[in-house]
Amino acid sequence: MIDEKELAIHPIVPDSVQHNARIVSNIRALTASLFGVAAGTLGLESLPGFIFYFFGTAIVSFFIYSLKADSKAESYFFSPMGDLWAGDMFGGLMSFVLTWTLFYGLCKA
Amino acid sequence: MALVANAINVLGILFLSHAVYSAWEHSLLPSSSLPPSPSSILPQALDPKINLPLDIVLETLASVFFLCLGVVLSSPSLKPIQWSAWAGRLERCKEARKYTEFGVGGGNPYENLEERPGFLDIRGANRDFAEWIRHSKTT
């Protein structure tokens, strides 16, 4: 449980929190459009496309966790569940749909 | 590490463009407009209905996988959020100990608290000023 006393004993650096959140959101924005390209090329429709996106997002989260955060998520993210595993999951959804529809139209129609 | 990440990115982009081009070429075939046979395991709503040959599907998935890896590897590294870890790394690393401008750098984030000027001896300054005035009057 994180309370005021815990924060007073172990203070956190807001600059680093911001920097980490920006990097995660950059990675998510880039990879979301990549997943859109793949989903459109494969010709996925409706539910399988969204499942593909969430599956890919989970893989990217695992990459960040193992390659960037040295498998210690709590020392790089204030709340690992919200900032790393589910962070910006729906922010990339719109760019995913954009490139998904574009490449579906290019390769199918 | 940056070189490896860039190589992975370039390879991924090459394979992805090749896969997308192959999928487009495949869509021009007259046989490609036939619907694929429905899956026997998955329910109807979850059936991906992929109408592509297996090699194009595998190439697309592998290139996207490698591009994700490259994007994650080529992004700048995260910073520790605990103040103790962050400040400890700051004091150890060489370029952070260099002074870039007044009050910035030096490696110690608490430096402006640790090295503060003491209290000004206002009575002593007053006495010195009076002395200086007296000297200037006599000369």
XYZ file of C-alpha atoms in Angstrom:
248
model
C 0.000 0.000 0.000
C 1.419 3.350 -1.045
C 0.755 6.106 1.432
C 2.276 9.431 2.335
C 4.737 7.976 4.848
C 6.043 5.468 2.328
C 6.576 8.313 -0.172
C 8.366 10.384 2.480
C 10.758 7.520 3.247
C 11.326 6.507 -0.385
C 10.738 9.629 -2.500
C 10.260 9.299 -6.251
C 11.566 11.526 -9.040
C 8.740 13.088 -11.095
C 11.097 13.793 -14.013
C 11.905 10.103 -14.376
C 8.238 9.109 -14.101
C 7.398 11.522 -16.921
C 10.343 10.357 -19.028
C 9.343 6.686 -18.673
C 5.696 7.406 -19.483
C 6.744 9.304 -22.623
C 8.963 6.461 -23.817
C 6.241 3.851 -23.249
C 3.699 5.982 -25.103
C 6.139 6.465 -28.040
C 6.716 2.718 -28.314
C 2.969 2.064 -28.136
C 2.180 4.594 -30.861
C 4.782 3.102 -33.212
C 3.905 -0.543 -32.629
C 0.126 0.070 -32.782
C 0.422 1.228 -36.397
C 2.660 -1.766 -37.147
C 0.001 -4.123 -35.800
C -2.517 -2.319 -37.985
C -0.350 -2.988 -41.047
C -0.103 -6.680 -40.132
C -3.820 -7.055 -39.354
C -4.835 -5.354 -42.613
C -2.414 -7.420 -44.662
C -3.671 -10.652 -43.120
C -7.226 -9.545 -43.857
C -8.526 -9.863 -40.305
C -12.081 -8.706 -39.687
C -13.957 -7.457 -36.590
C -13.216 -9.456 -33.435
C -10.023 -11.323 -34.531
C -8.429 -7.959 -35.471
C -8.961 -6.510 -32.009
C -7.780 -9.725 -30.391
C -4.652 -9.489 -32.562
C -4.075 -5.924 -31.317
C -4.404 -6.801 -27.635
C -2.221 -9.858 -28.074
C 0.481 -7.772 -29.791
C 0.261 -5.085 -27.101
C 0.870 -7.739 -24.472
C 3.978 -8.906 -26.365
C 5.292 -5.332 -26.568
C 4.646 -4.863 -22.833
C 6.647 -7.992 -22.186
C 9.493 -6.661 -24.389
C 9.569 -3.399 -22.434
C 9.445 -5.330 -19.151
C 12.299 -7.690 -20.024
C 14.554 -5.523 -22.220
C 14.079 -1.982 -20.908
C 13.024 -2.403 -17.279
C 15.478 -5.234 -16.388
C 12.529 -7.354 -15.144
C 12.063 -4.902 -12.225
C 8.931 -3.019 -13.233
C 8.373 -1.430 -9.789
C 11.683 0.469 -9.914
C 10.799 2.123 -13.244
C 7.030 2.605 -12.967
C 5.034 4.092 -10.113
C 2.203 1.589 -10.636
C 3.457 -1.209 -12.928
C -0.035 -2.530 -13.683
C -1.405 0.800 -14.891
C 1.716 2.344 -16.409
C 3.400 -0.625 -18.068
C 0.992 -3.505 -18.661
C -2.131 -1.512 -19.453
C -0.514 1.891 -20.040
C -1.642 3.614 -23.249
C -3.323 0.437 -24.411
C -6.307 2.363 -25.735
C -4.264 5.355 -26.876
C -2.797 3.335 -29.732
C -6.126 1.760 -30.669
C -7.117 4.615 -33.000
C -3.856 4.506 -34.983
C -4.233 0.722 -35.113
C -7.704 1.040 -36.670
C -6.427 3.684 -39.091
C -3.634 1.561 -40.575
C -5.740 -1.611 -40.281
C -8.473 -0.200 -42.534
C -5.917 1.342 -44.907
C -4.000 -1.878 -45.518
C -7.176 -3.989 -45.575
C -8.437 -1.720 -48.348
C -5.128 -1.902 -50.202
C -4.755 -5.672 -50.070
C -8.346 -6.885 -50.237
C -10.403 -4.496 -52.306
C 23.303 -2.142 -29.133
C 21.983 0.707 -31.277
C 23.554 -0.889 -34.342
C 21.845 -4.232 -33.637
C 18.508 -2.476 -33.082
C 18.832 -0.542 -36.333
C 19.745 -3.709 -38.232
C 16.664 -5.465 -36.801
C 14.514 -2.479 -37.786
C 15.809 -2.406 -41.360
C 15.363 -6.183 -41.738
C 11.835 -5.964 -40.320
C 10.853 -3.129 -42.673
C 12.252 -5.040 -45.670
C 10.408 -8.239 -44.786
C 7.207 -6.356 -43.927
C 7.152 -4.516 -47.259
C 7.864 -7.765 -49.064
C 5.040 -9.485 -47.210
C 2.555 -6.669 -47.916
C 3.542 -6.644 -51.590
C 3.142 -10.434 -51.766
C -0.298 -10.191 -50.159
C -1.304 -7.562 -52.700
C -0.013 -9.716 -55.573
C -1.921 -12.671 -54.156
C -5.120 -10.627 -54.029
C -4.896 -10.150 -57.826
C -5.193 -13.910 -58.447
C -8.690 -14.981 -59.508
C -8.653 -17.843 -56.999
C -8.071 -15.486 -54.067
C -11.650 -14.166 -54.085
C -12.988 -17.559 -52.981
C -13.857 -17.607 -49.258
C -11.593 -19.827 -47.143
C -13.013 -22.951 -45.584
C -14.409 -22.270 -42.081
C -12.302 -23.344 -39.149
C -13.307 -26.569 -37.446
C -11.941 -25.671 -33.968
C -12.678 -21.976 -33.482
C -16.214 -20.584 -33.192
C -17.589 -18.518 -36.070
C -16.968 -15.088 -34.454
C -13.308 -15.820 -33.679
C -12.423 -17.444 -37.007
C -9.758 -15.184 -38.616
C -10.785 -16.159 -42.209
C -7.244 -15.677 -43.538
C -7.189 -16.117 -47.295
C -3.390 -16.014 -47.715
C -0.788 -18.732 -48.205
C 0.976 -19.801 -45.031
C 4.381 -18.351 -46.017
C 3.007 -14.797 -46.435
C 1.199 -15.059 -43.075
C 4.356 -16.253 -41.352
C 6.474 -13.562 -43.013
C 4.052 -10.809 -41.913
C 3.929 -12.040 -38.323
C 7.701 -12.545 -38.071
C 8.514 -9.121 -39.569
C 6.106 -7.370 -37.174
C 7.612 -9.310 -34.275
C 11.128 -8.223 -35.265
C 10.017 -4.621 -35.809
C 8.519 -4.551 -32.291
C 11.781 -5.894 -30.926
C 13.753 -3.268 -32.858
C 11.480 -0.414 -31.785
C 11.765 -1.414 -28.125
C 15.540 -1.886 -28.373
C 16.180 1.404 -30.175
C 14.113 3.535 -27.783
C 16.062 5.428 -25.100
C 16.511 3.641 -21.788
C 14.158 4.163 -18.850
C 15.215 6.076 -15.736
C 14.730 4.687 -12.226
C 11.991 6.533 -10.358
C 13.225 5.928 -6.798
C 15.108 8.993 -5.654
C 17.873 6.925 -4.035
C 18.575 4.880 -7.188
C 18.333 7.931 -9.434
C 20.602 10.113 -7.288
C 23.074 7.271 -6.740
C 23.437 6.781 -10.479
C 23.772 10.531 -10.915
C 26.668 10.692 -8.473
C 28.425 7.712 -10.009
C 28.228 8.633 -13.673
C 30.974 10.887 -14.940
C 29.156 13.313 -17.242
C 26.537 14.147 -14.611
C 29.269 15.289 -12.193
C 30.424 17.967 -14.603
C 29.082 21.461 -14.034
C 27.206 22.616 -17.116
C 26.133 25.964 -15.678
C 25.768 27.562 -12.266
C 23.753 25.288 -9.982
C 23.272 22.587 -12.670
C 25.247 19.342 -12.569
C 27.807 18.370 -9.983
C 26.211 14.991 -9.423
C 24.608 15.859 -6.085
C 20.949 16.900 -6.263
C 21.119 18.199 -2.663
C 24.129 20.390 -3.279
C 22.269 23.681 -2.981
C 21.116 22.540 0.480
C 24.497 21.269 1.595
C 26.608 24.216 0.516
C 24.756 27.328 1.515
C 26.348 30.603 2.580
C 26.212 31.158 6.320
C 24.499 34.055 8.035
C 25.816 37.488 7.204
C 27.534 39.189 10.170
C 25.482 42.344 9.916
C 26.949 44.011 13.022
C 30.467 43.349 11.779
C 29.597 44.774 8.361
C 28.096 47.823 10.068
C 31.272 48.306 12.125
C 33.484 47.967 9.054
C 31.365 50.490 7.187
C 31.573 52.986 10.051
C 35.340 52.451 10.119
C 35.558 53.070 6.402
C 33.500 56.259 6.696
C 35.743 57.506 9.527
C 38.860 56.751 7.484
C 37.558 58.576 4.437
C 36.705 61.636 6.565
C 40.131 61.849 8.140
C 42.041 61.486 4.852
